[in-house]
Tab-separated table of C-alpha atoms (C1' of nucleotides) in Angstrom:
chain	number	residue	atom	x	y	z
A	1	MET	CA	0.152	0.154	-0.066
A	2	ILE	CA	1.062	3.436	-0.958
A	3	ALA	CA	-0.325	6.656	0.880
A	4	LEU	CA	0.015	10.183	-0.549
A	5	VAL	CA	0.065	12.822	1.876
A	6	ASP	CA	-0.944	16.166	0.565
A	7	CYS	CA	-0.913	19.652	2.383
A	8	ASN	CA	-4.384	21.090	2.350
A	9	ASN	CA	-4.317	24.798	0.553
A	10	PHE	CA	-0.519	24.547	1.465
A	11	TYR	CA	0.819	27.904	0.634
A	12	VAL	CA	-2.615	29.577	2.684
A	13	SER	CA	-1.947	27.264	5.549
A	14	CYS	CA	1.546	28.384	5.771
A	15	GLU	CA	0.649	32.081	6.065
A	16	ARG	CA	-1.963	31.030	8.499
A	17	VAL	CA	0.653	29.408	10.828
A	18	PHE	CA	2.154	32.655	11.192
A	19	ASP	CA	-0.878	34.829	11.005
A	20	PRO	CA	-3.744	33.147	12.771
A	21	ARG	CA	-6.183	36.193	12.190
A	22	LEU	CA	-6.075	34.704	8.681
A	23	LEU	CA	-7.973	31.537	9.938
A	24	ASP	CA	-11.623	31.040	8.693
A	25	LYS	CA	-11.063	33.823	6.342
A	26	PRO	CA	-11.086	33.766	2.498
A	27	VAL	CA	-7.307	34.319	1.676
A	28	VAL	CA	-5.395	33.997	-1.452
A	29	VAL	CA	-1.799	33.852	-2.399
A	30	LEU	CA	-0.709	35.388	-5.977
A	31	SER	CA	1.898	34.340	-7.999
A	32	ASN	CA	5.387	35.925	-8.296
A	33	ASN	CA	4.356	39.267	-10.092
A	34	ASP	CA	0.869	39.064	-8.263
A	35	GLY	CA	-0.391	38.097	-11.679
A	36	ARG	CA	-2.243	34.770	-11.109
A	37	ILE	CA	-3.975	33.046	-8.152
A	38	VAL	CA	-1.724	30.077	-7.139
A	39	ALA	CA	-3.176	29.139	-3.597
A	40	ARG	CA	-6.722	29.327	-2.251
A	41	SER	CA	-8.382	28.714	1.228
A	42	LEU	CA	-11.179	26.770	1.420
A	43	GLU	CA	-13.664	29.648	1.709
A	44	VAL	CA	-12.303	30.860	-1.595
A	45	LYS	CA	-12.986	27.362	-3.519
A	46	ALA	CA	-16.308	27.457	-2.462
A	47	LEU	CA	-16.708	31.036	-4.448
A	48	GLY	CA	-15.960	29.263	-7.501
A	49	ILE	CA	-12.854	31.017	-7.857
A	50	LYS	CA	-10.414	29.136	-10.179
A	51	MET	CA	-6.717	27.745	-9.455
A	52	GLY	CA	-4.553	29.907	-12.144
A	53	ALA	CA	-7.211	32.816	-12.519
A	54	PRO	CA	-5.631	36.178	-12.976
A	55	ALA	CA	-5.727	38.576	-10.293
A	56	PHE	CA	-7.166	41.281	-12.162
A	57	LYS	CA	-10.246	39.479	-13.411
A	58	ILE	CA	-11.413	38.581	-9.920
A	59	GLN	CA	-10.796	41.954	-8.479
A	60	ASN	CA	-14.747	42.374	-8.106
A	61	ALA	CA	-14.789	39.227	-5.731
A	62	ILE	CA	-11.938	40.099	-4.006
A	63	ASP	CA	-13.839	43.520	-2.930
A	64	VAL	CA	-17.177	41.995	-2.193
A	65	HIS	CA	-16.236	38.965	-0.172
A	66	GLU	CA	-13.265	41.012	1.588
A	67	ILE	CA	-10.799	38.291	0.353
A	68	ARG	CA	-7.280	38.593	1.819
A	69	VAL	CA	-4.626	38.839	-0.857
A	70	LEU	CA	-0.904	37.953	-0.274
A	71	SER	CA	1.916	37.901	-2.316
A	72	SER	CA	3.768	34.474	-2.266
A	73	ASN	CA	6.702	34.009	0.023
A	74	TYR	CA	8.650	30.819	-1.382
A	75	THR	CA	11.281	30.808	1.385
A	76	LEU	CA	8.888	30.664	3.807
A	77	TYR	CA	6.837	28.027	2.146
A	78	GLY	CA	10.031	25.859	1.315
A	79	ASP	CA	11.214	25.945	4.931
A	80	MET	CA	7.698	24.856	6.295
A	81	SER	CA	7.750	22.015	3.578
A	82	ARG	CA	11.101	20.584	5.031
A	83	ARG	CA	9.505	20.483	8.578
A	84	VAL	CA	6.228	18.851	7.320
A	85	MET	CA	8.592	16.008	5.179
A	86	GLU	CA	10.853	16.019	8.287
A	87	VAL	CA	8.062	14.802	10.301
A	88	LEU	CA	6.507	12.216	7.663
A	89	ALA	CA	9.997	10.885	7.471
A	90	THR	CA	9.862	9.725	11.180
A	91	PHE	CA	6.582	7.257	9.980
A	92	THR	CA	8.754	5.217	7.353
A	93	PRO	CA	12.144	5.266	5.959
A	94	ARG	CA	10.637	4.632	2.492
A	95	ILE	CA	9.340	8.242	1.486
A	96	GLU	CA	9.303	10.173	-1.660
A	97	ILE	CA	9.072	13.703	-1.543
A	98	TYR	CA	7.171	14.395	-4.913
A	99	SER	CA	6.813	18.225	-4.796
A	100	ILE	CA	6.597	20.954	-2.247
A	101	ASP	CA	3.508	20.010	-0.457
A	102	GLU	CA	3.135	16.105	-1.319
A	103	ALA	CA	5.031	12.960	-0.302
A	104	PHE	CA	4.335	9.509	-1.187
A	105	LEU	CA	4.857	6.748	1.878
A	106	ASP	CA	5.485	3.129	1.301
A	107	PHE	CA	3.041	1.737	4.217
A	108	SER	CA	4.288	-1.723	3.686
A	109	GLN	CA	7.375	-0.471	5.548
A	110	LEU	CA	5.985	1.510	8.484
A	111	SER	CA	8.052	2.493	11.573
A	112	ILE	CA	8.101	-0.131	14.321
A	113	ARG	CA	6.051	2.367	16.268
A	114	LEU	CA	3.197	2.715	13.974
A	115	GLN	CA	2.967	-0.961	13.486
A	116	HIS	CA	2.935	-2.080	17.132
A	117	ARG	CA	0.070	0.439	17.989
A	118	TYR	CA	-2.080	0.055	14.643
A	119	ALA	CA	-1.220	-2.837	12.562
A	120	PRO	CA	-3.161	-3.903	10.489
A	121	ASP	CA	-5.574	-0.599	10.723
A	122	LEU	CA	-4.452	1.760	8.086
A	123	SER	CA	-7.125	4.395	8.789
A	124	GLU	CA	-5.847	4.635	12.306
A	125	THR	CA	-2.396	4.898	11.023
A	126	CYS	CA	-3.249	7.723	8.778
A	127	ARG	CA	-5.232	9.437	11.556
A	128	GLU	CA	-2.200	9.521	13.820
A	129	ILE	CA	0.114	10.921	10.911
A	130	ARG	CA	-2.379	13.719	10.414
A	131	GLU	CA	-2.344	14.663	13.962
A	132	VAL	CA	1.333	14.719	14.499
A	133	VAL	CA	1.977	16.699	11.520
A	134	ARG	CA	-0.626	19.162	12.579
A	135	LYS	CA	0.897	19.434	16.089
A	136	TRP	CA	4.404	19.562	14.984
A	137	THR	CA	4.122	22.070	12.038
A	138	GLY	CA	0.376	23.435	12.323
A	139	ILE	CA	-0.220	22.478	8.664
A	140	PRO	CA	-3.320	20.236	7.818
A	141	VAL	CA	-2.986	17.683	5.628
A	142	SER	CA	-5.067	14.947	3.662
A	143	ILE	CA	-4.327	11.171	3.136
A	144	GLY	CA	-5.214	9.137	0.556
A	145	VAL	CA	-4.116	5.148	0.213
A	146	GLY	CA	-4.019	2.948	-2.687
A	147	LYS	CA	-2.249	0.027	-4.302
A	148	THR	CA	-0.479	2.242	-6.730
A	149	LYS	CA	0.745	6.037	-6.615
A	150	THR	CA	-2.231	6.714	-9.429
A	151	LEU	CA	-4.808	5.182	-6.863
A	152	ALA	CA	-3.215	6.911	-4.038
A	153	LYS	CA	-3.830	10.318	-5.733
A	154	ILE	CA	-7.157	9.472	-6.599
A	155	ALA	CA	-7.687	8.312	-2.871
A	156	ASN	CA	-6.213	11.803	-1.753
A	157	ASP	CA	-8.785	13.710	-3.903
A	158	ILE	CA	-11.651	12.166	-2.147
A	159	ALA	CA	-9.733	12.417	1.288
A	160	LYS	CA	-9.585	16.320	0.824
A	161	LYS	CA	-13.578	16.038	0.510
A	162	THR	CA	-14.254	14.042	3.561
A	163	GLU	CA	-14.464	15.024	7.255
A	164	THR	CA	-11.701	12.918	8.452
A	165	GLY	CA	-9.080	13.896	5.771
A	166	VAL	CA	-8.562	10.169	5.047
A	167	PHE	CA	-9.461	7.621	2.344
A	168	LEU	CA	-8.557	4.113	1.832
A	169	LEU	CA	-8.948	3.024	-1.808
A	170	TYR	CA	-8.910	-0.774	-2.246
A	171	GLY	CA	-10.970	-3.869	-2.668
A	172	ASP	CA	-14.455	-3.315	-3.675
A	173	LYS	CA	-14.390	0.497	-3.295
A	174	VAL	CA	-12.299	0.723	-6.419
A	175	GLU	CA	-14.934	-0.072	-9.344
A	176	GLY	CA	-17.309	2.015	-7.792
A	177	VAL	CA	-15.148	5.067	-7.327
A	178	LEU	CA	-13.402	4.849	-10.811
A	179	ARG	CA	-16.982	4.379	-12.501
A	180	GLU	CA	-17.765	7.957	-11.252
A	181	LEU	CA	-14.145	9.569	-11.989
A	182	ALA	CA	-13.974	11.684	-15.291
A	183	ILE	CA	-10.613	10.862	-16.885
A	184	GLU	CA	-9.422	14.619	-16.545
A	185	GLU	CA	-9.172	14.142	-12.843
A	186	ILE	CA	-6.723	11.135	-13.188
A	187	TRP	CA	-2.890	11.867	-12.247
A	188	GLY	CA	-1.135	12.340	-15.679
A	189	ILE	CA	-4.383	12.827	-17.922
A	190	GLY	CA	-4.245	16.691	-19.024
A	191	ARG	CA	-6.125	18.721	-21.515
A	192	GLY	CA	-4.265	16.810	-24.767
A	193	PHE	CA	-4.793	13.242	-23.553
A	194	ALA	CA	-8.322	13.776	-22.210
A	195	LYS	CA	-9.415	15.391	-25.454
A	196	ILE	CA	-7.576	12.103	-27.363
A	197	LEU	CA	-9.462	9.556	-25.034
A	198	ARG	CA	-13.032	11.238	-25.540
A	199	LEU	CA	-12.584	11.023	-29.094
A	200	ASN	CA	-11.919	7.171	-28.579
A	201	GLY	CA	-14.942	7.136	-26.589
A	202	ILE	CA	-13.335	6.704	-23.106
A	203	GLN	CA	-14.644	9.224	-20.488
A	204	THR	CA	-14.280	7.781	-16.974
A	205	ALA	CA	-11.566	6.104	-15.233
A	206	TRP	CA	-13.169	2.847	-15.145
A	207	GLN	CA	-13.582	2.648	-19.197
A	208	LEU	CA	-9.875	3.602	-19.188
A	209	ARG	CA	-8.955	0.957	-17.007
A	210	GLU	CA	-10.815	-1.488	-19.138
A	211	ALA	CA	-9.428	-0.104	-22.357
A	212	ARG	CA	-7.355	-2.414	-24.689
A	213	ASP	CA	-3.837	-2.032	-24.308
A	214	GLY	CA	-3.286	-1.694	-27.903
A	215	VAL	CA	-5.306	1.173	-28.268
A	216	ILE	CA	-3.893	3.229	-25.544
A	217	LYS	CA	-0.247	2.682	-26.630
A	218	GLN	CA	-1.293	3.506	-29.973
A	219	GLU	CA	-2.790	7.055	-28.732
A	220	LEU	CA	-1.004	7.848	-25.771
A	221	GLY	CA	2.241	5.922	-25.851
A	222	VAL	CA	3.805	4.538	-23.047
A	223	ILE	CA	2.923	7.126	-20.650
A	224	GLY	CA	-0.697	6.274	-21.174
A	225	LEU	CA	-0.095	2.489	-20.926
A	226	ARG	CA	1.659	2.936	-17.522
A	227	ILE	CA	-1.163	4.952	-16.153
A	228	VAL	CA	-3.670	2.160	-17.157
A	229	TYR	CA	-1.758	-0.365	-15.583
A	230	GLU	CA	-1.623	1.625	-12.373
A	231	LEU	CA	-5.414	2.041	-12.656
A	232	ARG	CA	-5.528	-1.747	-12.421
A	233	GLY	CA	-3.193	-1.954	-9.717
A	234	ARG	CA	-0.086	-2.829	-11.116
A	235	ASN	CA	2.837	-0.579	-9.847
A	236	CYS	CA	4.480	1.316	-12.832
A	237	LEU	CA	5.678	4.191	-11.052
A	238	PRO	CA	8.161	2.887	-8.352
A	239	LEU	CA	8.880	5.129	-5.348
A	240	GLN	CA	11.750	7.297	-5.710
A	241	VAL	CA	13.329	7.481	-2.319
A	242	LYS	CA	16.778	8.673	-3.228
A	243	VAL	CA	16.582	12.377	-4.762
A	244	PRO	CA	17.689	11.930	-8.560
A	245	PRO	CA	20.295	14.248	-9.660
A	246	LYS	CA	18.738	17.634	-10.939
A	247	LYS	CA	19.012	17.543	-14.983
A	248	SER	CA	18.238	21.319	-15.451
A	249	LEU	CA	17.593	24.402	-13.860
A	250	THR	CA	15.629	27.689	-14.778
A	251	VAL	CA	15.454	31.233	-14.361
A	252	SER	CA	12.990	33.191	-15.934
A	253	ARG	CA	10.458	36.158	-15.164
A	254	SER	CA	7.789	38.047	-17.066
A	255	PHE	CA	8.523	41.880	-17.412
A	256	GLY	CA	6.542	44.431	-15.676
A	257	ARG	CA	6.229	46.271	-18.820
A	258	PRO	CA	6.864	45.376	-22.497
A	259	VAL	CA	10.694	45.237	-23.545
A	260	GLU	CA	11.439	46.246	-26.975
A	261	SER	CA	15.514	46.941	-27.021
A	262	LEU	CA	18.192	44.767	-26.998
A	263	LYS	CA	19.778	46.550	-24.538
A	264	GLU	CA	16.996	45.597	-21.980
A	265	LEU	CA	16.705	42.552	-23.141
A	266	LYS	CA	20.304	41.532	-22.518
A	267	GLN	CA	20.234	43.348	-19.146
A	268	ALA	CA	17.408	40.879	-18.239
A	269	ILE	CA	19.201	38.053	-19.295
A	270	ALA	CA	22.551	39.027	-17.674
A	271	LEU	CA	20.169	39.249	-14.322
A	272	HIS	CA	18.566	35.896	-15.071
A	273	THR	CA	21.865	34.194	-15.895
A	274	THR	CA	23.654	35.478	-12.430
A	275	GLY	CA	20.618	33.983	-10.550
A	276	ALA	CA	21.230	30.747	-12.252
A	277	ALA	CA	24.734	30.607	-11.602
A	278	GLU	CA	24.247	31.126	-7.789
A	279	LYS	CA	21.660	28.391	-7.817
A	280	LEU	CA	24.246	26.321	-9.726
A	281	ARG	CA	26.993	27.148	-7.202
A	282	ARG	CA	24.665	26.603	-4.236
A	283	LEU	CA	23.868	23.057	-5.519
A	284	GLU	CA	27.763	22.174	-6.391
A	285	LEU	CA	26.999	22.045	-9.853
A	286	ALA	CA	28.228	23.264	-13.137
A	287	ALA	CA	26.217	23.542	-16.692
A	288	SER	CA	27.487	22.412	-20.071
A	289	SER	CA	24.905	24.253	-22.373
A	290	ALA	CA	22.224	27.159	-21.825
A	291	ARG	CA	19.112	27.754	-23.635
A	292	VAL	CA	18.285	31.433	-23.746
A	293	PHE	CA	14.480	32.401	-24.445
A	294	ALA	CA	12.265	35.233	-24.861
A	295	SER	CA	8.946	35.401	-25.553
A	296	THR	CA	5.908	38.041	-26.214
A	297	SER	CA	2.626	38.036	-24.602
A	298	GLN	CA	0.516	34.925	-25.371
A	299	PHE	CA	-2.380	36.763	-24.775
A	300	LYS	CA	-1.845	38.919	-27.880
A	301	GLU	CA	-2.112	38.463	-31.438
A	302	ASN	CA	0.840	36.308	-32.902
A	303	PRO	CA	2.284	35.366	-30.021
A	304	ARG	CA	6.055	34.462	-30.555
A	305	TYR	CA	8.911	32.452	-28.586
A	306	ASP	CA	12.385	32.370	-29.453
A	307	ALA	CA	14.941	30.088	-27.803
A	308	VAL	CA	18.517	29.176	-28.835
A	309	ARG	CA	20.778	26.711	-27.280
A	310	VAL	CA	24.651	27.672	-26.695
A	311	THR	CA	27.076	25.115	-25.649
A	312	PHE	CA	30.080	26.057	-23.631
A	313	PRO	CA	33.377	25.136	-24.173
A	314	VAL	CA	33.815	23.963	-20.860
A	315	THR	CA	31.305	23.090	-18.184
A	316	THR	CA	31.083	25.806	-15.749
A	317	ASN	CA	29.442	27.841	-12.878
A	318	ASP	CA	31.083	30.686	-13.240
A	319	THR	CA	28.983	34.047	-13.549
A	320	SER	CA	30.837	36.028	-16.299
A	321	GLU	CA	31.572	32.864	-18.151
A	322	LEU	CA	27.726	32.222	-18.302
A	323	ILE	CA	26.541	35.612	-18.890
A	324	TYR	CA	29.044	35.765	-21.781
A	325	HIS	CA	27.656	32.899	-23.656
A	326	ALA	CA	23.951	33.866	-22.647
A	327	LEU	CA	24.200	37.207	-24.234
A	328	LEU	CA	25.363	35.769	-27.620
A	329	GLY	CA	22.465	33.814	-27.381
A	330	THR	CA	20.289	36.920	-26.539
A	331	GLU	CA	21.621	38.528	-29.847
A	332	LYS	CA	20.843	35.614	-31.848
A	333	ILE	CA	16.992	35.338	-30.838
A	334	TYR	CA	16.560	39.170	-30.407
A	335	ARG	CA	13.814	40.664	-33.275
A	336	GLU	CA	13.305	44.151	-33.478
A	337	GLY	CA	9.898	45.512	-33.114
A	338	LEU	CA	8.770	42.871	-30.644
A	339	ALA	CA	7.549	43.697	-27.460
A	340	TYR	CA	8.771	40.952	-25.055
A	341	LYS	CA	7.062	39.996	-22.114
A	342	LYS	CA	9.286	37.242	-20.871
A	343	ALA	CA	12.754	35.958	-20.827
A	344	GLY	CA	14.767	33.362	-19.201
A	345	VAL	CA	17.754	31.094	-19.021
A	346	LEU	CA	17.709	27.162	-18.943
A	347	LEU	CA	20.810	25.781	-17.635
A	348	LEU	CA	21.288	22.082	-18.800
A	349	GLY	CA	23.821	19.239	-18.874
A	350	LEU	CA	24.399	19.799	-15.239
A	351	VAL	CA	27.203	17.710	-13.527
A	352	SER	CA	29.169	17.809	-10.206
A	353	GLU	CA	31.404	21.384	-10.235
A	354	ASN	CA	34.463	19.150	-9.611
A	355	ILE	CA	33.970	17.795	-12.702
A	356	ARG	CA	35.165	19.541	-15.774
A	357	GLN	CA	34.035	18.328	-19.442
A	358	LEU	CA	35.928	19.736	-22.079
A	359	HIS	CA	34.264	20.460	-25.449
A	360	LEU	CA	37.180	20.920	-27.884
A	361	TRP	CA	36.222	21.845	-31.305
A	362	ASP	CA	39.312	23.635	-32.927
A	363	ASP	CA	42.678	24.752	-32.364
A	364	ARG	CA	41.434	27.934	-30.816
A	365	ASP	CA	39.745	26.036	-27.857
A	366	ARG	CA	42.853	23.998	-27.450
A	367	GLU	CA	44.935	27.099	-26.968
A	368	ARG	CA	42.474	28.294	-24.602
A	369	TYR	CA	42.710	25.389	-22.349
A	370	GLY	CA	46.250	24.404	-23.363
A	371	ASP	CA	47.285	24.264	-19.388
A	372	LEU	CA	44.438	21.491	-18.614
A	373	MET	CA	45.506	19.667	-21.993
A	374	GLU	CA	48.730	19.537	-20.926
A	375	THR	CA	48.046	18.298	-17.369
A	376	ILE	CA	45.976	15.474	-18.895
A	377	ASP	CA	48.873	14.561	-21.390
A	378	LEU	CA	51.407	14.324	-18.181
A	379	LEU	CA	48.622	12.352	-16.461
A	380	ASN	CA	48.322	9.789	-19.426
A	381	ALA	CA	52.066	9.335	-19.675
A	382	GLU	CA	52.187	8.677	-15.996
A	383	LEU	CA	49.093	6.190	-15.734
A	384	GLY	CA	49.187	4.901	-19.210
A	385	ALA	CA	48.074	6.357	-22.616
A	386	GLY	CA	44.193	6.764	-22.910
A	387	THR	CA	43.523	6.411	-18.960
A	388	ILE	CA	42.089	9.976	-19.213
A	389	HIS	CA	39.870	10.891	-21.712
A	390	PRO	CA	40.389	14.609	-22.655
A	391	ALA	CA	36.838	15.194	-22.371
A	392	VAL	CA	37.060	14.589	-18.634
A	393	ILE	CA	38.954	16.802	-16.343
A	394	GLY	CA	38.815	17.076	-12.488
A	395	SER	CA	39.573	20.193	-10.743
A	396	PRO	CA	43.180	20.686	-9.512
A	397	SER	CA	42.367	18.932	-6.028
A	398	TRP	CA	40.683	16.231	-7.460
A	399	LEU	CA	43.268	15.747	-10.032
A	400	ALA	CA	45.706	15.907	-7.011
A	401	ARG	CA	43.926	13.123	-5.330
A	402	CYS	CA	44.175	10.864	-8.178
A	403	ARG	CA	48.065	11.247	-8.101
A	404	SER	CA	48.156	10.239	-4.925
A	405	ARG	CA	46.017	6.938	-5.314
A	406	SER	CA	46.965	3.933	-6.896
A	407	PRO	CA	46.727	3.916	-10.851
A	408	ARG	CA	44.409	1.015	-10.723
A	409	TYR	CA	41.888	3.086	-8.852
A	410	THR	CA	42.050	5.931	-11.001
A	411	THR	CA	41.211	4.241	-13.781
A	412	ARG	CA	37.781	3.654	-12.663
A	413	TRP	CA	36.084	6.351	-14.776
A	414	ASP	CA	32.994	4.453	-14.601
A	415	GLU	CA	32.008	6.421	-11.846
A	416	LEU	CA	32.364	9.717	-13.829
A	417	PRO	CA	29.357	11.051	-15.500
A	418	VAL	CA	29.119	9.910	-19.132
A	419	VAL	CA	30.582	12.456	-21.551
A	420	ARG	CA	28.772	13.266	-24.601
A	421	ALA	CA	30.165	14.929	-27.619
A	422	GLY	CA	28.741	18.678	-27.609
A	423	SER	CA	27.924	20.017	-30.951
A	424	PRO	CA	29.908	23.193	-32.324
A	425	PRO	CA	28.517	26.393	-31.565
B	1	DT	C1'	27.765	1.856	-62.268
B	2	DC	C1'	24.140	1.310	-58.837
B	3	DT	C1'	22.184	0.131	-54.854
B	4	DG	C1'	20.775	-0.681	-48.252
B	5	DG	C1'	19.922	-1.407	-43.990
B	6	DG	C1'	20.962	-0.796	-39.248
B	7	DG	C1'	22.483	1.584	-35.106
B	8	DT	C1'	23.532	5.752	-32.051
B	9	DC	C1'	23.349	10.223	-30.694
B	10	DC	C1'	21.269	14.684	-30.156
B	11	DT	C1'	17.677	17.988	-30.249
B	12	DA	C1'	13.105	20.414	-30.394
B	13	DG	C1'	8.516	20.126	-29.495
B	14	DG	C1'	4.789	18.406	-27.108
B	15	DA	C1'	2.626	16.182	-23.443
B	16	DC	C1'	2.344	16.000	-18.405
B	17	DC	C1'	3.191	17.671	-13.081
B	18	DC	C1'	2.995	21.151	-8.844
C	1	DT	C1'	-4.010	47.821	-18.640
C	2	DC	C1'	-3.165	43.950	-15.714
C	3	DT	C1'	-2.271	36.570	-17.034
C	4	DG	C1'	3.506	32.559	-12.411
C	5	DG	C1'	7.799	29.871	-12.275
C	6	DG	C1'	10.015	25.500	-12.049
C	7	DG	C1'	10.621	21.033	-13.638
C	8	DT	C1'	10.484	15.639	-16.156
C	9	DC	C1'	9.911	12.392	-19.795
C	10	DC	C1'	8.878	10.743	-24.568
C	11	DT	C1'	8.965	10.996	-29.513
C	12	DA	C1'	10.077	11.830	-34.064
C	13	DG	C1'	13.325	13.018	-37.106
C	14	DG	C1'	17.952	14.521	-38.668
C	15	DA	C1'	22.866	13.939	-38.849
C	16	DC	C1'	26.068	10.526	-39.025
C	17	DC	C1'	28.564	6.097	-38.962
C	18	DC	C1'	29.645	1.363	-40.585
DNA sequence: TCTGGGGTCCTAGGACCC
DNA sequence: TCTGGGGTCCTAGGACCC
């Protein structure tokens, strides 16, 4: 059994912990630029105000119902999230932190304490977890339990609507629930997939569960097939207990006003690149390429999105190096006469900052990184030709460690990230 | 002189999530 | 007038190699 623990109205709940006057009042939290609604209290949901609604469009409701409007404070939410997850981790060692406000818990490996007290009554276990989280963090949570992650998700949606905040979905209950559930409500079925399924006459979760594998594979690919299997109770999305290394990282912002000049666009990109470089260093990572992008308003006619990929000669997390390349990219995508509303930079090919991946394309690069090449040649002469691939180089201290260890040890290159050839800029 | 098939790697774009 | 930001995964198609 897998449980999904989900914090109720998470951002609003966080704000309420620190300002109890907000309790029982309608509250919304707005997105970064105060543009959209990203969290609603129960009272606001009852008014029919939708998630993601633009703030200016619901101004009337805000006035009429005296809705408290807050700007978001992600530092606070991140900190509260960490506390909630720490409490949850005391119940089972097998926990996957899925998002800022959700975690999957493996109920087949509960802590001894819980097993002794409640086994095999899962609803008592859930109640205990809810109470402890509430007491230690002040955050209310809902818990859904099912045989797979997808079923636990569905159970959680139901749990949110019940008095107890807990729902167990297994055995006889499954068919009844799935028959009443529209496909759009299933985790992994978005607008696009829902449309395709409806065209094929599939409208409920039960119909999807009973659908023929071949049809689903044909229409939705393996992703769709996994969802179907999960609905049938077969686990296709294993619990990710270990946090996988980050693969990309983005910093982007909407502009307060339209930006038209290359100069201003460059300023924005430089600023975002600075932020991205800081994130990178905090994570002790370096990037091998970047994607620079800018777009006009998606709500105006002929919305435009331009992006370009720039590959660095060497993986780096150095701010000025990153900005240099990002600005070259900016020049490439800039079009005169456009009113840009958003810009950003996406860093990818992330590796540990202790590893350097060189992309050598021509003699100019070879000159630029001549010192490093010399070091490689020296090491290869010492350890045997071909021991170190020119594309993989450690930091000076890491190289020193290599020297001090036995040659046999230093040939364990399989421990290093795989190096892929970069394409020329 | 004419002709083939199989494989890998990489990228952009599209789907999804919170 | 005013509409967020940060992620992941999969696939098709092109480049390139043998």
